[in-house]
Amino acid sequence: MLINKDVAVATNSILLVPYSQQHVLTYHEWMKDKVNLCLVSQKRKAEDSNQEIQQATASEPLSLEEEYDMQHSWRNDTDKLTFITCLPASSERAQAITGKDDAPAKMLGDVNLFLTSAGNDEDGNKDSYTLVGEIELMIATKENQGRGYGRATLLAFMEYLSAHQKDILDEYDQGRLGFLNVLSRLEYLRVKIAESNERSIRLFESMGFSRVSDEANYFDEIELRLVTSLSETLTSLREKYGSSDYREPNFLHAGDHVHLGPGVTGTRKTDPAVDLHDLPNIDVVLLSHYHEDHFDKHVEASLRRDLPIISTPHAKAHLEAKEPGESFSNVYELDFFDSMVVDIVPGLESKTRDQLEMERTERTPSIKVTGMPGKHVPDGVLGTMNEYLQAVPPTNGWMVELGYGKKQGNDEDFECGYRIYISGDTLMVDELKQIPERYKGQNIDLMLIHLGGTTIPSPSLPLLMVTMDAKQGLELVQLINPDLTIPIHFDDYDVFLSPLSDFKKAMEEAGLSQKVVYLDRKDQYKFNVKRTS
């Protein structure tokens, strides 16, 4: 599967990383070894093998070339999810370092999930929507067995499955059916272990799995199943074994990936201008929508849970519905044309004489935030399907007004000194025409316009455009008529079909080149906020 292509899973005890080509040679040597025993269910089924590791995994020996082909299959097939288990990375770093933390010398084993149909339904009909997830686990060398790595790997893998079950099923459906199937569900997890491998059987029983039968099957395997929900089981296991400090550090720089929808990923082409931990103190987050190219897992995992976040109703529901201790507790939802005022309260040591005077007269710097219309998916059949499937999340634009108002005042008390319209990830839809109507007679000083012509599943197969291209961007500039426009969101990922040069050409041909500023990364645009009475 591609869902974990650039995601690591870290705990205090182990690090799970994607299975990549650098791991194949070591893995191949493991599978050739005649003396190693593994904690495992089964790999590639074989009835007869003389090598111990192949007996433990029910595997047939492969050539090195075949092993590379198998790695490619495990990475790309939508019914297989694979991680390599490595020694734990430094707990002081928020990011795992590829080529270092996942180097072959760090490898301990692997863990896999294979999705298959559960079989027939209650009426005896073929049931292709109910799935079974079969787990395989291996700690490869004797010196690393019996040290808790197997249990730590299984617990971290179960945490990952619980957190990403919907996305895993979405990718499975996309690969199997070519479209999202909202009916698919995971019935249970199972493992099949050689009857003689008592240690592995005890491990899975200690993690909540139960034997289907005391009798081995035709292949001398014992089948165990986890029939309770993953969340219930994990709650019990955390109480039993304590917290594992589970986290998912992303490799979120050039060449890395984000999940953009069922079966759709984007590859990052640029490094961020400023790394997350080099930013100044963050007081509030304005989040246009809950999408990984705007709010990636690394950022989400790093933010304090009481940080104020202003976003859509959809994003609020997701941010507040996480596991205990992981939910954000200070999220504000704004629908289209809903507003809220955020007061700016500087520390006493940084206050100017003017600020102290304004406080004496009950005037304080404030920011008024208003949700603006936005649509990722156009109206019509596609829009209706997306509302049902929820494949692409709803999105907002924003009107951000900088000014002054009374302490804890309302909208009527606020006086704007500088007005910024942020388009957000939207297409040029009819709802945007309401903006100049509602702000008639009120100047819009600056527009930050999201461009790029984002296409899914990719620019090479542009089935659906979900952000404005150059043509639509020009139409929005002409509709909003801001004093100045700054284009953003046009080259960070490989999903953009409309380059910035197209927008530059459109603005020049329309005679608007003097009303746009192009900023490179780390460039700044400064402005003054007009002082109100």
Short mmCIF file of C-alpha atoms in Angstrom, two decimals:
data_model
loop_
_atom_site.label_atom_id
_atom_site.label_comp_id
_atom_site.label_asym_id
_atom_site.label_seq_id
_atom_site.Cartn_x
_atom_site.Cartn_y
_atom_site.Cartn_z
CA MET A 1 0.00 0.00 0.00
CA LEU A 2 1.02 3.60 -0.58
CA ILE A 3 -0.70 4.99 2.52
CA ASN A 4 2.42 4.43 4.65
CA LYS A 5 4.95 5.12 1.90
CA ASP A 6 6.53 8.05 3.75
CA VAL A 7 5.28 7.58 7.30
CA ALA A 8 7.17 6.12 10.21
CA VAL A 9 5.54 4.79 13.39
CA ALA A 10 7.66 5.39 16.47
CA THR A 11 7.37 4.23 20.07
CA ASN A 12 9.83 4.13 22.94
CA SER A 13 10.73 0.55 22.00
CA ILE A 14 10.73 0.29 18.18
CA LEU A 15 10.46 2.22 14.92
CA LEU A 16 8.28 0.98 12.05
CA VAL A 17 9.31 2.26 8.62
CA PRO A 18 8.11 1.64 5.05
CA TYR A 19 9.65 -1.38 3.32
CA SER A 20 11.98 0.10 0.69
CA GLN A 21 14.65 -1.21 -1.68
CA GLN A 22 17.46 -0.55 0.79
CA HIS A 23 15.97 -3.25 3.04
CA VAL A 24 15.68 -6.00 0.43
CA LEU A 25 19.20 -7.45 0.68
CA THR A 26 19.00 -7.84 4.46
CA TYR A 27 15.50 -9.27 4.22
CA HIS A 28 16.68 -11.73 1.55
CA GLU A 29 19.49 -12.92 3.85
CA TRP A 30 16.99 -13.42 6.66
CA MET A 31 14.85 -15.62 4.46
CA LYS A 32 17.84 -17.73 3.39
CA ASP A 33 19.12 -18.28 6.90
CA LYS A 34 18.89 -21.92 8.06
CA VAL A 35 19.05 -21.35 11.81
CA ASN A 36 16.92 -18.30 12.50
CA LEU A 37 13.49 -18.75 14.05
CA CYS A 38 10.87 -16.04 13.76
CA LEU A 39 7.84 -14.78 15.60
CA VAL A 40 5.55 -14.97 12.64
CA SER A 41 2.33 -16.31 11.21
CA GLN A 42 3.05 -17.11 7.58
CA LYS A 43 4.72 -15.40 4.64
CA ARG A 44 4.51 -17.13 1.28
CA LYS A 45 2.69 -20.42 1.86
CA ALA A 46 4.62 -23.61 1.21
CA GLU A 47 3.89 -27.11 2.44
CA ASP A 48 7.42 -28.38 2.42
CA SER A 49 10.69 -26.66 3.31
CA ASN A 50 13.75 -27.84 5.23
CA GLN A 51 14.98 -24.42 6.31
CA GLU A 52 13.89 -23.37 9.78
CA ILE A 53 13.06 -19.75 8.99
CA GLN A 54 11.08 -20.83 5.96
CA GLN A 55 9.26 -23.41 8.08
CA ALA A 56 8.38 -20.76 10.64
CA THR A 57 7.10 -18.44 7.95
CA ALA A 58 5.76 -21.10 5.58
CA SER A 59 7.89 -19.49 2.86
CA GLU A 60 9.49 -20.63 -0.34
CA PRO A 61 13.01 -19.35 -1.06
CA LEU A 62 13.17 -16.55 -3.62
CA SER A 63 16.03 -15.29 -5.72
CA LEU A 64 17.30 -11.79 -4.96
CA GLU A 65 15.67 -10.49 -8.13
CA GLU A 66 12.36 -12.05 -7.07
CA GLU A 67 12.78 -10.46 -3.63
CA TYR A 68 13.05 -7.01 -5.21
CA ASP A 69 9.92 -7.74 -7.24
CA MET A 70 8.16 -8.80 -4.03
CA GLN A 71 9.18 -5.55 -2.32
CA HIS A 72 7.68 -3.58 -5.22
CA SER A 73 4.49 -5.63 -4.94
CA TRP A 74 4.16 -5.09 -1.21
CA ARG A 75 4.68 -1.35 -1.69
CA ASN A 76 2.12 -0.91 -4.48
CA ASP A 77 -0.53 -3.63 -4.07
CA THR A 78 -3.60 -2.20 -2.35
CA ASP A 79 -4.30 -5.36 -0.34
CA LYS A 80 -0.90 -5.43 1.43
CA LEU A 81 0.33 -3.09 4.18
CA THR A 82 3.96 -3.60 5.22
CA PHE A 83 6.35 -2.08 7.76
CA ILE A 84 9.94 -2.98 8.60
CA THR A 85 10.67 -3.05 12.33
CA CYS A 86 13.81 -1.14 13.32
CA LEU A 87 15.55 -0.23 16.54
CA PRO A 88 13.97 2.89 18.12
CA ALA A 89 15.01 6.33 16.89
CA SER A 90 16.02 9.11 19.21
CA SER A 91 12.98 10.24 21.22
CA GLU A 92 14.29 13.81 21.13
CA ARG A 93 13.56 14.20 17.40
CA ALA A 94 10.11 14.81 15.95
CA GLN A 95 11.16 13.43 12.56
CA ALA A 96 12.67 10.09 11.59
CA ILE A 97 15.67 10.47 9.30
CA THR A 98 15.49 8.31 6.21
CA GLY A 99 18.76 6.54 5.44
CA LYS A 100 19.76 6.72 9.11
CA ASP A 101 16.95 5.61 11.40
CA ASP A 102 15.73 3.06 8.83
CA ALA A 103 19.19 1.84 7.71
CA PRO A 104 19.62 -1.95 7.17
CA ALA A 105 21.80 -2.16 10.30
CA LYS A 106 18.79 -1.01 12.34
CA MET A 107 16.43 -3.72 11.00
CA LEU A 108 14.82 -6.20 13.39
CA GLY A 109 11.99 -7.79 11.39
CA ASP A 110 8.72 -6.91 9.67
CA VAL A 111 4.96 -6.80 10.16
CA ASN A 112 2.27 -7.05 7.48
CA LEU A 113 -1.46 -6.89 6.92
CA PHE A 114 -3.17 -8.76 4.06
CA LEU A 115 -6.78 -7.88 3.27
CA THR A 116 -9.09 -10.53 1.80
CA SER A 117 -12.81 -11.07 1.43
CA ALA A 118 -14.41 -12.67 4.49
CA GLY A 119 -16.28 -15.12 2.25
CA ASN A 120 -20.03 -15.56 2.10
CA ASP A 121 -22.70 -13.51 3.86
CA GLU A 122 -25.47 -14.88 6.10
CA ASP A 123 -27.55 -15.83 3.04
CA GLY A 124 -24.73 -17.78 1.46
CA ASN A 125 -23.99 -15.12 -1.17
CA LYS A 126 -20.47 -13.98 -1.97
CA ASP A 127 -19.72 -11.06 0.37
CA SER A 128 -17.05 -8.83 -1.17
CA TYR A 129 -17.60 -5.93 1.24
CA THR A 130 -16.74 -7.67 4.51
CA LEU A 131 -12.98 -8.04 4.86
CA VAL A 132 -10.55 -10.00 6.99
CA GLY A 133 -7.14 -8.60 7.87
CA GLU A 134 -4.44 -11.25 8.29
CA ILE A 135 -1.38 -10.18 10.28
CA GLU A 136 2.13 -11.53 9.85
CA LEU A 137 4.91 -10.69 12.29
CA MET A 138 8.60 -11.56 12.28
CA ILE A 139 11.55 -10.76 14.52
CA ALA A 140 14.30 -12.18 12.39
CA THR A 141 17.39 -13.06 14.44
CA LYS A 142 17.80 -15.10 17.62
CA GLU A 143 19.65 -12.34 19.48
CA ASN A 144 16.66 -10.01 19.05
CA GLN A 145 13.98 -12.51 20.01
CA GLY A 146 12.60 -12.67 23.53
CA ARG A 147 13.45 -8.98 24.13
CA GLY A 148 9.97 -7.51 23.71
CA TYR A 149 10.40 -6.34 20.13
CA GLY A 150 7.61 -8.61 18.87
CA ARG A 151 5.08 -7.29 21.37
CA ALA A 152 6.17 -3.67 20.77
CA THR A 153 5.86 -4.13 16.99
CA LEU A 154 2.41 -5.71 17.21
CA LEU A 155 1.12 -3.05 19.61
CA ALA A 156 2.40 -0.18 17.42
CA PHE A 157 0.98 -1.83 14.29
CA MET A 158 -2.43 -2.23 15.93
CA GLU A 159 -2.33 1.45 16.95
CA TYR A 160 -1.63 2.38 13.33
CA LEU A 161 -4.46 0.17 12.04
CA SER A 162 -6.88 1.72 14.52
CA ALA A 163 -5.91 5.27 13.57
CA HIS A 164 -5.99 4.70 9.79
CA GLN A 165 -8.56 1.95 9.24
CA LYS A 166 -10.80 4.09 7.01
CA ASP A 167 -7.92 5.24 4.80
CA ILE A 168 -6.63 1.65 4.50
CA LEU A 169 -10.06 0.42 3.38
CA ASP A 170 -10.37 3.36 0.96
CA GLU A 171 -7.08 2.48 -0.73
CA TYR A 172 -8.08 -1.20 -0.88
CA ASP A 173 -11.37 -0.30 -2.58
CA GLN A 174 -9.70 2.05 -5.05
CA GLY A 175 -7.31 -0.71 -6.13
CA ARG A 176 -9.89 -3.46 -6.24
CA LEU A 177 -12.92 -1.60 -7.59
CA GLY A 178 -11.47 1.60 -9.04
CA PHE A 179 -13.73 3.71 -6.84
CA LEU A 180 -14.58 4.34 -3.21
CA ASN A 181 -16.95 1.75 -1.72
CA VAL A 182 -18.45 3.03 1.49
CA LEU A 183 -19.85 -0.42 2.32
CA SER A 184 -16.49 -2.12 2.90
CA ARG A 185 -15.67 -2.90 6.51
CA LEU A 186 -13.09 -4.90 8.42
CA GLU A 187 -14.79 -7.81 10.16
CA TYR A 188 -11.85 -9.03 12.25
CA LEU A 189 -8.08 -9.52 12.39
CA ARG A 190 -6.55 -12.97 12.36
CA VAL A 191 -3.18 -14.67 12.48
CA LYS A 192 -2.13 -18.21 11.52
CA ILE A 193 0.84 -19.64 13.40
CA ALA A 194 2.62 -22.99 13.17
CA GLU A 195 1.32 -25.21 15.98
CA SER A 196 4.89 -25.79 17.18
CA ASN A 197 5.57 -22.04 17.53
CA GLU A 198 4.20 -21.77 21.08
CA ARG A 199 5.94 -18.49 21.85
CA SER A 200 4.21 -16.70 18.98
CA ILE A 201 0.86 -18.17 19.95
CA ARG A 202 1.30 -16.92 23.53
CA LEU A 203 2.26 -13.47 22.24
CA PHE A 204 -0.92 -13.04 20.20
CA GLU A 205 -3.08 -14.45 22.99
CA SER A 206 -1.58 -11.87 25.36
CA MET A 207 -2.61 -9.16 22.86
CA GLY A 208 -6.29 -10.11 22.86
CA PHE A 209 -6.39 -12.74 20.08
CA SER A 210 -8.31 -15.98 20.75
CA ARG A 211 -7.98 -19.44 19.20
CA VAL A 212 -10.65 -20.39 16.68
CA SER A 213 -10.02 -24.05 17.52
CA ASP A 214 -7.57 -26.06 19.59
CA GLU A 215 -7.06 -28.26 16.54
CA ALA A 216 -4.52 -27.26 13.91
CA ASN A 217 -5.61 -26.92 10.28
CA TYR A 218 -4.36 -28.96 7.33
CA PHE A 219 -1.11 -26.97 7.29
CA ASP A 220 -0.51 -27.60 11.05
CA GLU A 221 -1.40 -23.99 11.86
CA ILE A 222 -3.38 -22.56 14.75
CA GLU A 223 -5.69 -19.68 13.77
CA LEU A 224 -6.32 -16.88 16.26
CA ARG A 225 -8.72 -13.97 15.81
CA LEU A 226 -9.26 -10.54 17.32
CA VAL A 227 -13.04 -10.13 17.30
CA THR A 228 -13.32 -7.13 19.65
CA SER A 229 -12.84 -3.64 18.22
CA LEU A 230 -9.29 -2.37 17.90
CA SER A 231 -10.03 0.69 20.03
CA GLU A 232 -11.42 -1.43 22.89
CA THR A 233 -8.51 -3.85 22.68
CA LEU A 234 -5.92 -1.05 22.63
CA THR A 235 -7.51 0.60 25.67
CA SER A 236 -7.15 -2.69 27.54
CA LEU A 237 -3.56 -3.21 26.32
CA ARG A 238 -2.53 0.31 27.36
CA GLU A 239 -3.84 -0.42 30.85
CA LYS A 240 -2.01 -3.76 30.84
CA TYR A 241 1.35 -2.70 29.38
CA GLY A 242 1.33 1.08 29.84
CA SER A 243 1.60 3.81 27.21
CA SER A 244 4.04 3.18 24.36
CA ASP A 245 4.36 6.90 23.43
CA TYR A 246 3.00 6.14 19.95
CA ARG A 247 3.72 8.83 17.32
CA GLU A 248 3.99 9.13 13.55
CA PRO A 249 6.90 11.29 12.39
CA ASN A 250 6.52 12.22 8.71
CA PHE A 251 9.33 12.68 6.19
CA LEU A 252 7.68 15.93 5.06
CA HIS A 253 10.28 17.54 2.84
CA ALA A 254 11.04 17.46 -0.89
CA GLY A 255 10.20 14.02 -2.29
CA ASP A 256 7.75 13.15 0.48
CA HIS A 257 4.06 12.32 0.20
CA VAL A 258 0.71 13.30 1.68
CA HIS A 259 -2.64 11.55 1.51
CA LEU A 260 -5.13 13.70 -0.43
CA GLY A 261 -8.09 11.35 -0.69
CA PRO A 262 -9.00 7.72 -1.27
CA GLY A 263 -6.18 6.24 -3.33
CA VAL A 264 -4.70 9.71 -4.06
CA THR A 265 -1.33 10.97 -2.81
CA GLY A 266 0.79 14.01 -3.58
CA THR A 267 4.59 14.18 -3.63
CA ARG A 268 6.18 17.27 -2.11
CA LYS A 269 8.55 19.01 -4.56
CA THR A 270 9.96 21.71 -2.28
CA ASP A 271 11.28 22.04 1.25
CA PRO A 272 9.42 24.38 3.61
CA ALA A 273 10.83 27.89 3.88
CA VAL A 274 10.90 27.52 7.68
CA ASP A 275 10.87 24.26 9.60
CA LEU A 276 8.05 23.85 12.08
CA HIS A 277 10.20 24.13 15.18
CA ASP A 278 11.91 27.28 13.91
CA LEU A 279 8.64 29.21 13.86
CA PRO A 280 7.93 31.85 16.50
CA ASN A 281 5.34 31.14 19.17
CA ILE A 282 1.98 30.29 17.56
CA ASP A 283 -1.05 31.98 19.13
CA VAL A 284 -3.82 30.80 16.79
CA VAL A 285 -4.12 28.64 13.66
CA LEU A 286 -6.38 29.49 10.71
CA LEU A 287 -7.06 26.19 8.93
CA SER A 288 -8.98 26.33 5.64
CA HIS A 289 -9.80 22.60 5.64
CA TYR A 290 -8.70 19.27 7.05
CA HIS A 291 -6.40 18.07 4.25
CA GLU A 292 -2.84 16.76 4.65
CA ASP A 293 -1.24 19.25 2.27
CA HIS A 294 -2.48 21.99 4.65
CA PHE A 295 -2.29 20.19 8.01
CA ASP A 296 0.10 17.27 7.74
CA LYS A 297 0.51 14.57 10.38
CA HIS A 298 3.86 15.94 11.56
CA VAL A 299 2.37 19.37 12.24
CA GLU A 300 -0.73 17.89 13.83
CA ALA A 301 1.33 15.70 16.14
CA SER A 302 3.58 18.61 17.16
CA LEU A 303 0.96 21.21 18.15
CA ARG A 304 -0.20 21.58 21.72
CA ARG A 305 -3.74 20.31 22.15
CA ASP A 306 -5.14 23.56 23.64
CA LEU A 307 -3.88 25.74 20.76
CA PRO A 308 -6.79 27.82 19.34
CA ILE A 309 -7.71 26.66 15.82
CA ILE A 310 -10.29 28.35 13.59
CA SER A 311 -11.58 26.09 10.83
CA THR A 312 -14.58 24.49 9.13
CA PRO A 313 -17.30 22.51 10.93
CA HIS A 314 -15.93 19.38 9.21
CA ALA A 315 -12.38 20.00 10.49
CA LYS A 316 -13.64 20.77 14.00
CA ALA A 317 -15.46 17.43 14.12
CA HIS A 318 -12.27 15.56 13.15
CA LEU A 319 -9.93 17.51 15.42
CA GLU A 320 -12.13 16.96 18.45
CA ALA A 321 -12.90 13.27 17.84
CA LYS A 322 -9.49 11.70 18.34
CA GLU A 323 -8.24 9.22 20.92
CA PRO A 324 -8.23 10.40 24.56
CA GLY A 325 -5.43 12.89 25.04
CA GLU A 326 -5.03 13.47 21.30
CA SER A 327 -8.11 15.61 20.59
CA PHE A 328 -7.75 19.37 20.18
CA SER A 329 -9.71 21.19 22.87
CA ASN A 330 -9.91 24.77 21.58
CA VAL A 331 -11.35 24.56 18.05
CA TYR A 332 -13.74 27.19 16.65
CA GLU A 333 -15.91 26.48 13.61
CA LEU A 334 -16.90 29.14 11.10
CA ASP A 335 -19.25 28.38 8.24
CA PHE A 336 -19.65 30.67 5.23
CA PHE A 337 -19.98 34.33 6.38
CA ASP A 338 -19.82 33.42 10.08
CA SER A 339 -17.43 35.73 11.98
CA MET A 340 -15.47 35.93 15.20
CA VAL A 341 -13.17 38.58 16.66
CA VAL A 342 -9.79 37.66 18.15
CA ASP A 343 -8.32 40.20 20.56
CA ILE A 344 -4.56 40.82 20.50
CA VAL A 345 -3.17 41.08 24.01
CA PRO A 346 0.59 41.88 24.02
CA GLY A 347 2.64 41.46 27.14
CA LEU A 348 3.09 44.58 29.27
CA GLU A 349 6.81 44.79 28.50
CA SER A 350 6.12 44.96 24.74
CA LYS A 351 3.29 47.50 24.85
CA THR A 352 3.80 50.86 23.16
CA ARG A 353 2.52 54.18 24.46
CA ASP A 354 -0.23 54.12 21.81
CA GLN A 355 -1.32 50.66 22.89
CA LEU A 356 -1.50 51.71 26.53
CA GLU A 357 -3.56 54.74 25.53
CA MET A 358 -5.93 52.57 23.48
CA GLU A 359 -6.39 50.26 26.46
CA ARG A 360 -7.18 53.26 28.65
CA THR A 361 -9.88 54.23 26.16
CA GLU A 362 -11.02 50.59 25.84
CA ARG A 363 -9.73 50.17 22.28
CA THR A 364 -7.56 47.14 21.54
CA PRO A 365 -5.95 45.66 18.41
CA SER A 366 -8.15 42.87 17.08
CA ILE A 367 -8.48 40.47 14.17
CA LYS A 368 -11.89 39.74 12.70
CA VAL A 369 -12.07 36.40 10.88
CA THR A 370 -15.00 35.57 8.59
CA GLY A 371 -15.56 32.33 6.73
CA MET A 372 -15.78 32.77 2.96
CA PRO A 373 -17.36 30.40 0.42
CA GLY A 374 -15.19 27.73 -1.16
CA LYS A 375 -15.67 24.48 -3.05
CA HIS A 376 -13.09 21.83 -3.86
CA VAL A 377 -15.47 19.94 -6.12
CA PRO A 378 -17.77 21.57 -8.70
CA ASP A 379 -21.55 21.39 -8.48
CA GLY A 380 -23.44 18.70 -10.36
CA VAL A 381 -22.99 14.96 -10.33
CA LEU A 382 -19.40 15.09 -9.01
CA GLY A 383 -20.38 17.43 -6.19
CA THR A 384 -23.30 15.23 -5.19
CA MET A 385 -21.11 12.12 -5.22
CA ASN A 386 -18.48 13.84 -3.10
CA GLU A 387 -21.04 14.96 -0.52
CA TYR A 388 -22.08 11.31 -0.20
CA LEU A 389 -18.61 9.75 -0.26
CA GLN A 390 -16.79 12.61 1.55
CA ALA A 391 -13.67 11.84 -0.48
CA VAL A 392 -12.58 15.51 -0.68
CA PRO A 393 -13.25 17.59 2.47
CA PRO A 394 -15.29 20.82 2.51
CA THR A 395 -13.20 23.98 2.52
CA ASN A 396 -13.43 27.65 3.50
CA GLY A 397 -11.87 30.82 2.24
CA TRP A 398 -11.27 33.60 4.79
CA MET A 399 -11.66 37.33 5.15
CA VAL A 400 -9.10 38.47 7.70
CA GLU A 401 -9.59 42.05 8.88
CA LEU A 402 -6.96 43.74 11.02
CA GLY A 403 -8.21 46.62 13.12
CA TYR A 404 -9.38 47.75 16.53
CA GLY A 405 -12.34 47.11 18.77
CA LYS A 406 -13.51 47.05 22.33
CA LYS A 407 -12.21 44.35 24.63
CA GLN A 408 -14.30 41.19 24.15
CA GLY A 409 -16.50 43.23 21.85
CA ASN A 410 -18.71 42.07 19.01
CA ASP A 411 -18.63 42.66 15.26
CA GLU A 412 -20.34 46.05 15.60
CA ASP A 413 -17.52 47.35 17.81
CA PHE A 414 -14.83 46.40 15.30
CA GLU A 415 -13.28 48.92 12.89
CA CYS A 416 -11.13 47.54 10.07
CA GLY A 417 -7.74 49.04 9.16
CA TYR A 418 -6.57 46.44 6.62
CA ARG A 419 -8.58 43.72 4.87
CA ILE A 420 -7.11 40.46 3.47
CA TYR A 421 -9.08 37.93 1.46
CA ILE A 422 -7.63 34.39 1.40
CA SER A 423 -9.29 32.30 -1.30
CA GLY A 424 -8.46 28.90 0.17
CA ASP A 425 -8.54 25.76 -1.98
CA THR A 426 -11.54 26.55 -4.13
CA LEU A 427 -12.70 26.55 -7.71
CA MET A 428 -14.33 29.55 -9.37
CA VAL A 429 -17.91 28.79 -8.26
CA ASP A 430 -21.04 30.95 -8.20
CA GLU A 431 -20.96 31.27 -4.41
CA LEU A 432 -17.86 33.49 -4.68
CA LYS A 433 -20.00 36.17 -6.33
CA GLN A 434 -21.53 36.85 -2.91
CA ILE A 435 -18.21 38.24 -1.64
CA PRO A 436 -18.14 41.56 -3.58
CA GLU A 437 -21.86 41.95 -2.90
CA ARG A 438 -21.40 41.61 0.87
CA TYR A 439 -18.30 43.82 0.91
CA LYS A 440 -19.65 46.48 -1.43
CA GLY A 441 -18.05 49.81 -0.56
CA GLN A 442 -15.42 48.11 1.63
CA ASN A 443 -11.96 48.01 0.14
CA ILE A 444 -10.09 44.68 -0.05
CA ASP A 445 -6.42 45.59 0.34
CA LEU A 446 -4.82 42.22 -0.37
CA MET A 447 -5.84 38.86 -1.80
CA LEU A 448 -3.88 35.63 -1.24
CA ILE A 449 -5.04 33.39 -4.07
CA HIS A 450 -4.59 29.61 -4.13
CA LEU A 451 -3.66 28.52 -7.65
CA GLY A 452 -1.96 25.56 -9.33
CA GLY A 453 -4.94 23.82 -10.91
CA THR A 454 -4.64 20.88 -8.49
CA THR A 455 -5.75 17.72 -10.27
CA ILE A 456 -6.65 14.29 -8.97
CA PRO A 457 -5.58 11.61 -9.16
CA SER A 458 -2.59 13.29 -10.91
CA PRO A 459 -1.64 15.78 -13.66
CA SER A 460 -0.92 12.81 -15.96
CA LEU A 461 -4.50 11.62 -15.41
CA PRO A 462 -6.42 14.88 -14.76
CA LEU A 463 -9.89 13.51 -14.05
CA LEU A 464 -10.88 16.30 -11.65
CA MET A 465 -9.50 19.78 -10.94
CA VAL A 466 -10.02 20.90 -7.33
CA THR A 467 -8.25 24.30 -7.15
CA MET A 468 -8.18 27.24 -9.56
CA ASP A 469 -5.95 27.27 -12.62
CA ALA A 470 -4.64 30.49 -14.24
CA LYS A 471 -7.88 31.19 -16.11
CA GLN A 472 -10.07 30.87 -13.02
CA GLY A 473 -7.50 32.80 -10.97
CA LEU A 474 -7.76 35.76 -13.34
CA GLU A 475 -11.56 35.60 -13.12
CA LEU A 476 -11.36 35.77 -9.32
CA VAL A 477 -8.98 38.75 -9.42
CA GLN A 478 -11.44 40.57 -11.69
CA LEU A 479 -14.37 39.63 -9.44
CA ILE A 480 -12.82 40.60 -6.09
CA ASN A 481 -10.79 43.55 -7.45
CA PRO A 482 -8.28 43.76 -4.60
CA ASP A 483 -5.62 46.47 -4.47
CA LEU A 484 -2.97 43.77 -4.65
CA THR A 485 -2.83 40.00 -5.24
CA ILE A 486 -0.18 37.53 -4.06
CA PRO A 487 -0.43 34.01 -5.58
CA ILE A 488 0.34 31.04 -3.33
CA HIS A 489 -0.20 27.25 -3.36
CA PHE A 490 1.02 26.53 -6.88
CA ASP A 491 4.22 24.44 -6.85
CA ASP A 492 4.72 22.57 -3.56
CA TYR A 493 3.38 19.22 -4.78
CA ASP A 494 3.33 17.22 -8.01
CA VAL A 495 -0.47 17.47 -8.32
CA PHE A 496 -0.42 20.95 -9.88
CA LEU A 497 -1.29 21.18 -13.57
CA SER A 498 -1.27 24.98 -14.04
CA PRO A 499 2.15 26.60 -13.41
CA LEU A 500 2.61 30.12 -12.07
CA SER A 501 3.85 31.23 -15.50
CA ASP A 502 0.33 30.68 -16.86
CA PHE A 503 -1.09 33.07 -14.26
CA LYS A 504 1.62 35.66 -14.94
CA LYS A 505 0.79 35.56 -18.64
CA ALA A 506 -2.96 35.87 -17.97
CA MET A 507 -2.44 38.87 -15.66
CA GLU A 508 -0.17 40.61 -18.22
CA GLU A 509 -2.64 40.08 -21.05
CA ALA A 510 -5.43 41.49 -18.87
CA GLY A 511 -3.34 44.60 -18.06
CA LEU A 512 -3.17 43.71 -14.35
CA SER A 513 0.53 42.98 -13.93
CA GLN A 514 0.95 46.07 -11.72
CA LYS A 515 -1.58 44.67 -9.23
CA VAL A 516 0.26 41.47 -8.38
CA VAL A 517 3.36 40.68 -6.30
CA TYR A 518 5.22 37.38 -6.70
CA LEU A 519 7.03 36.15 -3.61
CA ASP A 520 9.65 33.44 -3.44
CA ARG A 521 10.09 31.34 -0.30
CA LYS A 522 11.33 33.40 2.64
CA ASP A 523 10.40 36.66 0.87
CA GLN A 524 8.24 39.04 2.91
CA TYR A 525 5.55 41.55 2.04
CA LYS A 526 4.98 44.20 4.71
CA PHE A 527 2.05 46.61 5.07
CA ASN A 528 0.64 49.09 7.55
CA VAL A 529 -2.71 48.79 9.28
CA LYS A 530 -4.65 52.05 9.17
CA ARG A 531 -5.38 53.48 12.58
CA THR A 532 -9.07 53.97 13.22
CA SER A 533 -10.73 56.53 15.45
#
